[in-house]
C-alpha cells in the first residue's frame, strides 16, 4: 500500500495504489489537487526526480509512473543539495547512483545525470521529452522544501511550456496517518492509536527508455568535490574544513600543544579498492553500510541474524562492524545503516518489514507480546519507528502554524533538528538552551531581541524537545560539534553565542575550539567549573554507557515525571508562575519520546573537566556572565568569585533570578543582551578600521 499526496492537502489511501496530482496548469495558475483519470495516464510521460529516494524497491512514485508511456528517471547534482553532505555521504551517494543506474539499465531504462540548478535542469528536460508529470518526493528539511518550491514556481511560470503539466508530490507512508494536523503531540498518545506499519512495495518495471537521449556520465569523487567547490569562496571553504576534524582531536591537540593530523581527503583510488573488495562498507573509513538496495538488504539480513553466526565472509564483516559500533545497546543499527536510510537507498518501512518477518521466522510465525527475541531485531525496528515518529513531528511543524515560533528543520548527520530564526538583518545571535529544555524556552527573548535590529536564531539540540533522539552516546563534544555545524551550514556567519546552564558549557567549547565562528559569548548560569592553573588532562579512549547509567536514567525519568512541577518552580524562585502549565506540558511531552532515556544517560557520563577559565582564554572583553543569584543548583556568589579571579576581562551582571534568568526575568535579560551586542559590534567595527 502506498501514498502520494500534497503537503497542503489531506491524504487518502486505497488498494493497491492511490495518488493525487494537481489539476493541469499553465504559467501562473496555482496548484490544486484533483484525482487524475487512469485513462489519461497511459498517454502521459513523466520526469521522476530522485533526491533522497535512491532505490527501485518500495518506491511509490515508480509504482505510480509505471503505467505512463515514458518515464525519465533523473538525478541532479545540485550544489545546494551536495554541500550538505560529508565526504563519506558523497561517496555513498556515488555508489548508490551507480547501482541505481545499473538496475534501471537491466530493465531497459536508465538514470539521467545532470549538473546545475535543479529547477533549470528539470524545466529543460520537461521541454525535451514533453513530460506531462513531474514526480517529486516530499521533504521535511527547510532548505529542501525551499528548493522544491523554487522548482514548482519555475515550472508553473515557464512561458515555454504549451501543454498541461502536473506536479505530483509523494511520500512513503510508514503509518496510515490520514491527517497530520490531528497527529498527537505525545508519542505516548500516538502509540495508543495502535497504527500498523504499512507494507512495502516491491520493484516495478518502467517503460523502455528512449535511447536517443544523452544520459550523462557519473562523476568521480574528485570531480564531484571540484564541482562543489567551484562556487565556494575561500572563507566558506575554510569553514567547511573545520567540520572534518572531530572536537576531541582538536581539543587534545590544543591541550598537548602539538600539531594534529588533518584527516586525509578521500580519493578515487580508495573508492576503487572498496569496489574490488566487494565490501558492503564502501567508504574510506569503512564504518557504514553502502552500495545499492540489494547490498543493503543483504547487510540487513546479516545484521538481523547476528545471534546465529555465519560462515559467510560478507556477513562476518557485518557482525564485526556491529560489535565495534555497539557503543551502547542498539546503537549499532543507526551507526551502520543511518546514512543509507538518509539517502533512501532502503526505506524505513522495508527495514521494519524485514525485521518483523525475521522475528516471526524465529518464533514460528508469531510475535511475542513481551518484546523482540533478538537484540538486533529490536535495534532495527525501534530505530526506524523512532525515525518515523520524528519525521511525522517535523512534517507536521512544516505544514501547520502551531507553536510559538515558525519552525524550520535542519538535518544533522541524518537526524532532524528543529530551529527558528527571527529578523532579516543585523548581528547574528544564537540562543542555546539547557538540559531538558528546547528553543521555545527562549519564548520571551527571541522576538524581543530581534526587534532591536538583530538576526536571532534558536535551536533545539539533538535529544531534546521535538528534535530527534537517536540511539547514540551523547557527550558535551557531540553537542558542541552540532552547534559548530549549525553556524557553518545554516547561519553562515560568525555569531554571538548565548547559552544557559549546560548550554553555556557547550557554547564555551565552541568558542574555544572554533574562535572564527564566534564574536562574543553570553553565559547564563552556565555549567562548568573554574580550575586555577589548569594545564592538561587525559582523555578516555572511548565514551560508553554502563548498565548503572541506564538504570539511573530510568529512575531519573520516573522521578522527573512525578515531580516536574515542583522541580521547575524551584528553578524560578522569584517568579514561580513562569513555571506554567505550557512549559511543564512541553517537558512532559518530550519525556515520552522514543530515545529519551538514552539522552538522560548522558547526565552520568558528562565530562566537564575542561574548565571555563581555559575555554574562555582569548575572549577578554568578549564574555558576559549573567548570573541568577538564587540558583538552587549552585553557590552563585562563590562561582562568580572564582570567575572574577581567574578569568580576565569578564563582564558580570547579577540578577534576582534562579537557574533560568532569561525566562524568569526576560525583559531585563533582553535589554542587557541587546546592549552587550551593540557594544561588542562597535568594538569589532572600530578594530576593523584600526
XYZ file of C-alpha atoms in Angstrom:
690
model
C 0.000 0.000 0.000
C 1.404 3.389 -0.897
C 0.502 7.025 -0.809
C 1.153 10.157 -2.831
C -0.135 13.467 -1.571
C 0.321 17.207 -1.487
C 1.824 18.654 1.653
C -1.075 21.127 1.937
C -3.834 18.567 1.455
C -5.442 15.726 3.330
C -4.344 12.246 2.353
C -6.312 9.187 1.323
C -5.464 5.544 0.949
C -6.773 2.860 -1.344
C -5.636 -0.515 -2.557
C -3.300 -1.214 -4.155
C -2.288 2.333 -5.021
C -3.912 5.731 -4.844
C -2.342 9.057 -5.606
C -3.168 12.680 -6.107
C -1.864 15.140 -8.645
C -2.712 18.796 -9.252
C -5.019 19.942 -11.971
C -3.384 20.770 -15.241
C -1.631 24.104 -15.039
C -0.037 26.570 -17.349
C 2.104 29.555 -16.490
C 0.818 31.372 -13.387
C -2.113 29.188 -12.411
C -1.935 27.753 -8.906
C -1.503 24.083 -7.982
C -4.772 22.469 -6.932
C -5.375 18.826 -6.011
C -7.583 16.560 -8.068
C -7.531 12.878 -8.969
C -6.075 12.086 -12.384
C -8.143 9.788 -14.552
C -6.487 6.422 -15.116
C -7.381 6.537 -18.833
C -5.194 9.605 -19.275
C -2.106 8.116 -17.644
C -1.034 5.699 -20.394
C -0.666 8.546 -22.875
C 1.404 10.630 -20.476
C 5.170 10.904 -19.952
C 6.913 11.744 -16.711
C 10.136 13.018 -15.159
C 10.923 11.343 -11.831
C 13.382 13.397 -9.782
C 15.475 11.206 -7.464
C 16.811 13.018 -4.365
C 16.720 11.041 -1.117
C 14.989 8.005 -2.592
C 17.819 6.235 -4.433
C 16.117 2.873 -4.892
C 13.651 0.949 -7.025
C 12.333 -1.090 -4.096
C 9.388 0.346 -2.118
C 9.156 3.445 -4.290
C 5.548 4.751 -4.537
C 6.321 7.228 -7.330
C 7.772 4.489 -9.532
C 4.648 2.423 -8.964
C 2.502 5.386 -9.972
C 4.631 6.153 -13.023
C 4.744 2.532 -14.205
C 1.632 2.970 -16.354
C 2.947 6.067 -18.147
C 4.037 5.911 -21.767
C 7.562 7.028 -20.851
C 9.355 7.747 -17.567
C 12.617 9.681 -17.315
C 14.491 8.875 -14.051
C 16.676 11.874 -13.165
C 19.366 12.757 -10.642
C 20.609 16.339 -10.483
C 23.994 17.174 -8.960
C 22.865 20.454 -7.421
C 25.400 22.232 -5.202
C 22.649 23.324 -2.806
C 21.984 19.658 -2.046
C 25.524 18.318 -2.251
C 27.033 20.974 0.025
C 25.074 19.426 2.919
C 26.918 16.102 2.573
C 30.115 14.969 4.232
C 32.794 13.237 2.158
C 31.527 9.854 3.340
C 27.992 10.725 2.277
C 29.214 11.861 -1.136
C 30.953 8.540 -1.583
C 27.843 6.619 -0.531
C 25.872 8.731 -2.991
C 28.119 7.775 -5.909
C 27.875 4.067 -5.114
C 24.085 4.297 -4.778
C 23.707 6.132 -8.084
C 25.965 3.631 -9.822
C 23.796 0.777 -8.574
C 20.561 2.617 -9.370
C 21.664 3.233 -12.954
C 22.703 -0.415 -13.320
C 19.320 -1.634 -12.021
C 17.424 0.687 -14.364
C 19.519 -0.429 -17.340
C 18.642 -4.031 -16.581
C 15.022 -3.017 -17.151
C 15.823 -1.275 -20.430
C 15.611 2.156 -18.793
C 18.438 4.391 -17.497
C 19.256 7.121 -14.995
C 19.838 10.575 -16.409
C 22.661 12.538 -14.758
C 22.689 16.322 -14.939
C 24.591 19.136 -13.187
C 23.359 22.560 -12.136
C 20.284 24.129 -10.547
C 17.505 21.573 -10.295
C 14.789 23.993 -11.394
C 16.583 24.810 -14.665
C 17.563 21.199 -15.373
C 14.038 19.889 -14.810
C 12.450 22.667 -16.869
C 14.695 21.910 -19.855
C 14.112 18.159 -19.601
C 10.360 18.638 -19.349
C 10.561 20.563 -22.617
C 12.864 17.991 -24.250
C 10.714 14.942 -23.518
C 7.392 16.839 -23.387
C 6.698 15.490 -19.898
C 3.170 15.812 -18.566
C 4.044 14.817 -14.969
C 6.935 15.569 -12.635
C 7.211 13.325 -9.559
C 8.898 14.933 -6.520
C 9.308 13.341 -3.100
C 8.142 15.490 -0.202
C 10.842 16.723 2.185
C 10.850 17.993 5.765
C 14.115 19.948 5.755
C 13.569 23.678 5.373
C 16.222 24.240 2.705
C 14.979 21.289 0.660
C 11.369 22.469 0.890
C 12.505 25.890 -0.295
C 14.318 24.284 -3.226
C 11.238 22.274 -4.186
C 9.235 25.487 -4.030
C 11.633 27.092 -6.497
C 11.271 24.112 -8.847
C 7.469 24.323 -8.651
C 7.445 28.073 -9.310
C 9.857 27.746 -12.233
C 7.674 25.125 -13.899
C 4.482 26.967 -13.082
C 5.625 30.262 -14.587
C 7.504 28.875 -17.573
C 6.217 30.534 -20.753
C 7.871 27.897 -22.955
C 5.519 25.075 -21.917
C 2.448 24.972 -24.165
C 0.894 21.842 -22.680
C -0.592 20.812 -19.344
C 1.884 19.815 -16.625
C 1.152 18.091 -13.311
C 3.432 18.199 -10.255
C 2.943 15.104 -8.105
C 4.250 15.260 -4.528
C 4.659 11.876 -2.914
C 5.882 10.201 0.236
C 6.374 6.655 1.510
C 3.785 6.144 4.252
C 5.037 4.188 7.244
C 1.723 4.545 9.121
C -1.760 5.284 7.824
C -1.867 8.858 9.161
C -4.802 10.483 7.397
C -4.429 13.992 8.779
C -1.119 15.347 10.054
C -2.788 18.229 11.856
C -4.501 15.696 14.115
C -1.242 13.880 14.885
C -0.893 13.670 18.707
C 1.964 15.723 20.116
C 2.839 12.947 22.567
C 4.381 9.689 21.417
C 2.552 8.037 24.302
C -0.793 9.146 22.817
C 0.371 8.197 19.329
C 1.109 4.624 20.430
C -2.419 4.339 21.831
C -3.749 4.638 18.279
C -2.086 1.261 17.571
C -1.384 2.059 13.935
C 0.100 -0.858 11.995
C 3.033 -0.113 9.661
C 2.063 -0.351 6.006
C 3.575 -2.976 3.708
C 6.407 -2.023 1.331
C 6.104 -2.127 -2.441
C 8.300 -4.392 -4.498
C 10.255 -3.106 -7.523
C 8.367 -2.333 -10.717
C 9.444 -2.355 -14.358
C 9.452 1.013 -16.073
C 8.709 1.596 -19.771
C 11.690 1.163 -22.089
C 13.806 4.309 -22.297
C 14.107 6.473 -25.378
C 17.622 5.585 -26.473
C 18.453 8.833 -28.286
C 18.695 10.773 -25.027
C 22.051 11.860 -23.620
C 22.040 10.209 -20.199
C 25.257 11.827 -18.933
C 28.218 10.276 -17.090
C 28.592 9.671 -13.361
C 31.408 11.800 -11.909
C 34.412 10.542 -9.999
C 34.696 11.545 -6.380
C 37.438 14.062 -7.185
C 35.386 15.619 -9.971
C 32.402 15.878 -7.673
C 34.439 17.624 -4.980
C 35.763 20.114 -7.523
C 32.242 20.734 -8.804
C 31.029 21.556 -5.284
C 33.983 23.854 -4.585
C 33.599 25.888 -7.777
C 31.088 28.323 -6.264
C 32.548 28.371 -2.745
C 34.552 31.353 -1.585
C 37.788 30.839 0.342
C 36.164 31.737 3.658
C 33.307 29.270 3.124
C 35.743 26.560 2.071
C 37.876 27.086 5.191
C 34.767 26.934 7.362
C 33.760 23.631 5.784
C 37.210 22.232 6.570
C 36.504 22.807 10.272
C 33.905 20.054 10.176
C 36.470 17.456 9.130
C 38.303 17.368 12.455
C 36.426 15.964 15.476
C 36.253 18.197 18.543
C 38.070 15.630 20.682
C 41.052 15.511 18.305
C 41.249 19.299 18.214
C 40.933 19.585 21.977
C 43.683 17.022 22.521
C 45.884 18.903 20.096
C 45.266 22.219 21.848
C 45.948 20.754 25.264
C 49.137 18.989 24.222
C 50.285 21.978 22.132
C 51.258 19.532 19.411
C 50.145 19.609 15.808
C 47.457 17.120 14.897
C 46.917 15.423 11.611
C 44.006 16.555 9.487
C 42.149 13.573 8.064
C 43.210 12.837 4.530
C 40.679 13.593 1.859
C 39.126 10.711 0.051
C 40.456 9.803 -3.369
C 39.192 7.721 -6.244
C 41.821 5.028 -5.615
C 40.368 4.188 -2.196
C 36.874 4.062 -3.692
C 38.030 1.707 -6.427
C 39.713 -0.555 -3.875
C 36.477 -0.907 -1.935
C 34.689 -1.768 -5.160
C 37.218 -4.506 -5.942
C 36.991 -5.893 -2.409
C 33.194 -6.188 -2.821
C 32.770 -4.942 0.709
C 29.430 -3.574 1.894
C 31.441 -0.976 3.832
C 32.315 1.152 0.850
C 33.618 4.381 2.392
C 37.245 5.028 3.199
C 36.523 4.798 6.919
C 34.700 1.519 6.363
C 32.263 2.067 9.217
C 28.881 2.398 7.456
C 26.967 0.194 5.038
C 26.710 1.421 1.458
C 26.124 0.365 -2.127
C 22.772 -0.417 -3.746
C 19.477 -1.616 -2.319
C 20.263 -5.322 -2.721
C 23.584 -4.825 -0.954
C 21.776 -3.060 1.875
C 19.184 -5.815 2.149
C 21.939 -8.436 2.341
C 23.741 -6.459 5.049
C 20.445 -6.026 6.919
C 19.859 -9.781 6.794
C 23.309 -10.311 8.291
C 22.642 -7.703 10.973
C 19.303 -9.216 11.999
C 20.841 -12.707 12.169
C 23.774 -11.685 14.339
C 22.922 -14.229 17.048
C 23.014 -17.108 14.590
C 26.604 -16.671 13.469
C 27.666 -17.415 9.903
C 30.440 -18.794 7.717
C 29.814 -16.174 5.010
C 32.613 -13.622 4.729
C 30.267 -10.716 3.910
C 28.031 -11.469 6.894
C 31.024 -11.916 9.189
C 32.184 -8.448 8.163
C 28.813 -7.001 9.186
C 28.983 -8.816 12.517
C 32.470 -7.464 13.191
C 31.444 -3.864 12.445
C 28.298 -4.381 14.536
C 30.368 -5.219 17.584
C 32.618 -2.197 17.046
C 29.629 0.143 16.616
C 27.725 -1.093 19.660
C 28.823 1.798 21.890
C 25.584 1.265 23.777
C 22.828 -1.316 23.414
C 21.222 -0.999 19.970
C 23.373 1.929 18.810
C 24.999 -0.130 16.060
C 21.979 -0.050 13.755
C 21.820 3.732 13.384
C 25.595 3.880 13.161
C 25.822 1.303 10.358
C 22.621 1.933 8.388
C 21.703 5.539 9.194
C 23.486 7.199 6.226
C 21.942 4.754 3.721
C 18.493 5.403 5.179
C 19.143 9.134 4.872
C 19.895 8.739 1.152
C 16.868 6.494 0.715
C 18.841 3.513 -0.596
C 16.467 1.476 1.528
C 13.198 2.662 3.044
C 12.354 2.719 6.727
C 9.309 0.542 6.251
C 11.334 -2.051 4.282
C 13.698 -2.301 7.261
C 10.753 -2.736 9.614
C 9.137 -5.317 7.333
C 12.335 -7.387 7.123
C 12.924 -7.166 10.878
C 9.394 -8.299 11.738
C 9.486 -11.049 9.100
C 12.680 -12.447 10.618
C 11.242 -12.176 14.128
C 8.259 -14.266 13.036
C 10.594 -16.823 11.494
C 12.328 -17.164 14.862
C 9.018 -17.612 16.682
C 7.074 -19.994 14.462
C 5.177 -17.210 12.728
C 4.205 -15.242 15.842
C 5.262 -12.010 17.502
C 5.784 -12.145 21.245
C 3.845 -9.574 23.326
C 6.875 -9.370 25.627
C 9.296 -7.814 23.156
C 11.641 -8.967 20.423
C 13.634 -12.155 20.902
C 16.751 -10.792 19.153
C 18.520 -7.604 20.215
C 19.416 -6.785 16.622
C 15.737 -7.014 15.587
C 14.795 -4.682 18.429
C 17.532 -2.240 17.420
C 16.396 -2.109 13.775
C 12.652 -1.975 14.432
C 12.901 0.564 17.253
C 15.245 2.788 15.254
C 13.038 3.099 12.162
C 9.876 3.549 14.247
C 11.621 6.348 16.140
C 12.835 7.930 12.890
C 9.291 7.838 11.501
C 7.838 9.474 14.620
C 10.238 12.404 14.477
C 9.736 12.664 10.713
C 5.976 12.989 11.297
C 6.530 15.594 14.006
C 8.863 17.530 11.704
C 6.460 17.355 8.768
C 3.563 18.483 10.953
C 5.578 21.502 12.099
C 6.153 22.420 8.437
C 2.519 22.184 7.311
C 0.880 23.800 10.351
C 1.350 27.090 12.162
C 1.125 25.733 15.686
C 3.633 26.717 18.366
C 5.256 29.930 19.496
C 7.566 30.315 16.507
C 7.778 29.317 12.890
C 9.709 26.054 12.998
C 12.317 25.011 10.468
C 14.039 21.639 10.135
C 17.748 21.035 9.641
C 19.192 17.562 9.094
C 22.423 16.989 11.013
C 24.262 13.708 10.484
C 20.984 12.236 9.297
C 18.941 13.435 12.291
C 16.117 16.004 12.230
C 16.751 19.164 14.241
C 14.280 21.964 14.947
C 15.295 25.618 14.815
C 13.797 29.046 14.255
C 15.040 32.406 13.032
C 13.598 35.883 13.541
C 14.865 39.084 11.950
C 16.264 39.600 8.471
C 19.409 41.557 9.217
C 21.743 42.722 11.951
C 24.233 40.820 14.118
C 23.607 37.071 14.317
C 22.735 35.784 17.793
C 22.373 32.052 18.518
C 20.422 31.048 21.637
C 21.254 27.651 23.169
C 19.028 26.100 25.833
C 19.928 23.994 28.856
C 19.437 20.301 29.628
C 15.840 19.147 29.173
C 14.719 22.369 27.508
C 14.197 23.409 23.862
C 14.265 26.526 21.689
C 10.869 27.735 22.988
C 12.435 28.128 26.428
C 13.509 31.466 24.932
C 9.808 32.217 24.361
C 10.024 35.852 25.511
C 13.547 36.519 24.255
C 13.703 35.672 20.548
C 11.269 38.252 19.178
C 12.234 40.929 21.669
C 15.967 40.683 20.887
C 15.234 40.583 17.136
C 13.195 43.812 17.361
C 16.364 45.632 18.418
C 17.874 45.020 14.984
C 19.349 41.555 15.486
C 19.192 38.323 13.474
C 18.187 35.822 16.166
C 18.458 32.051 15.863
C 17.121 29.492 18.305
C 17.881 25.767 18.122
C 16.603 22.662 19.873
C 19.623 20.457 20.441
C 19.775 16.819 19.381
C 17.967 14.737 22.005
C 15.666 17.466 23.330
C 12.240 18.943 22.631
C 10.944 17.839 19.243
C 14.389 17.304 17.751
C 15.276 13.689 17.044
C 16.553 11.470 19.859
C 18.686 8.813 18.164
C 20.374 5.956 19.950
C 23.867 7.454 20.208
C 26.266 8.251 23.026
C 25.591 11.890 23.906
C 28.572 13.956 25.025
C 29.371 17.616 25.510
C 31.665 17.409 22.464
C 28.898 15.946 20.279
C 26.629 18.893 21.087
C 29.491 21.355 20.528
C 30.118 19.864 17.071
C 26.429 20.206 16.328
C 26.500 23.917 17.182
C 29.637 24.361 15.069
C 27.978 22.758 12.054
C 24.778 24.754 12.553
C 26.711 28.016 12.453
C 28.582 26.912 9.324
C 25.721 25.321 7.391
C 22.677 27.342 8.464
C 23.645 30.689 9.994
C 26.556 31.243 7.629
C 28.297 33.999 9.613
C 30.014 34.487 12.991
C 27.578 34.686 15.890
C 27.136 35.990 19.390
C 26.628 32.747 21.345
C 24.166 32.712 24.247
C 23.957 29.623 26.454
C 22.013 28.705 29.570
C 23.125 26.031 32.055
C 24.822 23.121 30.240
C 24.185 25.050 27.019
C 26.623 27.630 28.350
C 29.305 24.968 28.616
C 28.608 23.816 25.054
C 28.997 27.326 23.639
C 32.196 27.788 25.644
C 33.645 24.715 23.916
C 32.621 26.114 20.520
C 34.262 29.443 21.332
C 37.478 27.743 22.419
C 37.850 25.311 19.515
C 36.476 27.406 16.639
C 37.005 31.069 17.561
C 36.483 32.325 13.994
C 32.808 31.363 14.327
C 32.204 33.384 17.484
C 32.003 37.147 18.069
C 31.206 37.011 21.771
C 29.889 34.669 24.467
C 26.998 35.251 26.878
C 26.732 32.682 29.664
C 23.624 32.459 31.847
C 24.073 30.347 34.967
C 26.469 28.229 32.987
C 27.650 24.763 33.883
C 31.385 24.181 34.175
C 33.985 24.853 36.821
C 36.946 27.148 37.319
C 40.245 25.358 37.960
C 43.229 27.605 38.761
C 46.450 26.889 36.832
C 44.784 24.258 34.671
C 47.242 22.765 32.199
C 46.223 19.418 30.690
C 44.296 16.218 31.261
C 43.902 12.721 29.903
C 41.064 11.770 27.607
C 39.234 8.442 27.779
C 39.822 6.450 24.617
C 36.108 5.827 24.115
C 32.919 7.040 25.774
C 30.438 4.257 26.544
C 27.449 3.987 28.830
C 27.017 1.420 31.586
C 24.166 -0.648 32.973
C 24.244 1.566 36.058
C 23.781 4.670 33.885
C 20.823 3.067 32.093
C 19.168 2.202 35.393
C 19.897 5.666 36.737
C 18.336 7.261 33.654
C 15.160 5.201 34.031
C 14.823 6.109 37.710
C 15.535 9.768 36.989
C 12.895 9.834 34.253
C 10.326 8.305 36.580
C 11.176 10.847 39.282
C 11.026 13.841 36.928
C 7.648 12.892 35.515
C 6.229 12.759 39.029
C 7.940 15.907 40.291
C 8.342 18.105 37.209
C 6.129 20.909 38.535
C 7.905 21.290 41.871
C 11.324 20.897 40.289
C 10.663 23.677 37.781
C 9.231 26.019 40.389
C 12.465 25.670 42.379
C 14.308 26.958 39.302
C 12.086 30.091 39.301
C 12.332 31.347 42.898
C 11.262 34.969 42.229
C 8.547 34.258 39.630
C 7.217 30.765 40.209
C 4.306 31.496 37.866
C 6.760 31.319 34.957
C 6.938 27.555 35.574
C 3.494 27.414 33.972
C 1.392 24.625 32.508
C 2.691 25.246 28.987
C 6.331 24.740 29.993
C 5.523 21.737 32.172
C 3.416 20.077 29.480
C 6.101 20.592 26.823
C 8.707 18.951 29.029
C 6.357 16.088 29.883
C 5.582 15.616 26.189
C 9.279 15.253 25.359
C 9.766 12.801 28.234
C 7.667 10.206 26.379
C 9.583 10.456 23.094
C 11.449 7.330 21.966
C 15.107 7.614 22.934
C 14.671 9.982 25.873
C 16.260 7.589 28.388
C 19.359 7.398 26.185
C 19.685 11.182 26.436
C 19.269 11.077 30.215
C 22.099 8.557 30.453
C 24.471 11.323 29.387
C 23.984 13.003 32.768
C 26.024 10.170 34.264
C 28.841 10.432 31.722
C 29.323 14.163 31.155
C 32.946 15.256 31.239
C 33.099 18.890 32.360
C 36.709 18.735 33.470
C 37.933 21.295 30.901
C 37.379 24.434 32.993
C 35.751 27.656 31.886
C 38.910 29.664 32.534
C 40.701 27.537 29.921
C 37.844 27.554 27.394
C 37.403 31.325 27.565
C 41.057 32.243 27.111
C 41.480 34.841 24.394
C 37.991 36.292 24.861
C 38.917 39.259 27.014
C 36.097 41.830 26.909
C 34.025 39.422 24.827
C 32.420 37.360 27.612
C 29.299 38.413 29.506
C 28.211 36.464 32.584
C 24.527 36.736 33.521
C 24.028 35.067 36.886
C 20.736 34.393 38.633
C 21.843 34.752 42.242
C 19.123 32.458 43.606
C 20.148 29.437 41.558
C 19.234 26.306 43.578
C 21.831 24.184 41.748
C 24.982 26.026 42.827
C 26.508 28.731 45.016
C 26.282 31.719 42.679
C 28.442 34.027 44.819
C 31.271 31.502 45.060
C 31.181 30.803 41.338
C 31.274 34.487 40.414
C 34.182 34.999 42.772
C 36.162 32.250 41.042
C 35.302 33.605 37.596
C 36.395 37.123 38.553
C 39.679 35.866 39.980
C 40.723 33.504 37.199
C 39.095 34.860 34.005
C 40.272 38.228 32.776
C 38.098 40.779 31.014
C 34.720 39.355 32.042
C 31.592 41.488 32.277
C 29.270 40.261 35.034
C 25.649 41.139 35.755
C 23.901 39.768 38.814
C 20.161 39.146 38.554
C 17.393 38.485 41.053
C 16.529 35.144 39.487
C 17.111 31.416 39.666
C 18.660 28.963 37.217
C 16.911 30.316 34.099
C 17.182 34.133 34.296
C 16.289 34.584 30.602
C 12.841 33.074 31.226
C 12.315 34.381 34.746
C 13.417 37.972 34.049
C 13.124 38.185 30.221
C 12.838 41.972 29.931
C 15.989 42.606 31.955
C 17.940 39.907 30.149
C 16.799 41.103 26.714
C 17.900 44.655 27.480
C 21.304 43.529 28.752
C 21.909 41.218 25.781
C 20.979 43.890 23.228
C 23.211 46.493 24.872
C 26.057 43.991 25.010
C 25.778 43.076 21.339
C 25.742 46.736 20.304
C 28.882 47.419 22.365
C 30.770 44.384 21.015
C 29.781 45.169 17.429
C 31.001 48.740 17.878
C 34.378 47.480 19.118
C 34.658 44.977 16.278
C 33.914 47.684 13.731
C 36.453 50.035 15.302
C 39.111 47.313 15.317
C 38.481 46.518 11.648
C 39.329 50.133 10.734
C 42.328 50.449 13.028
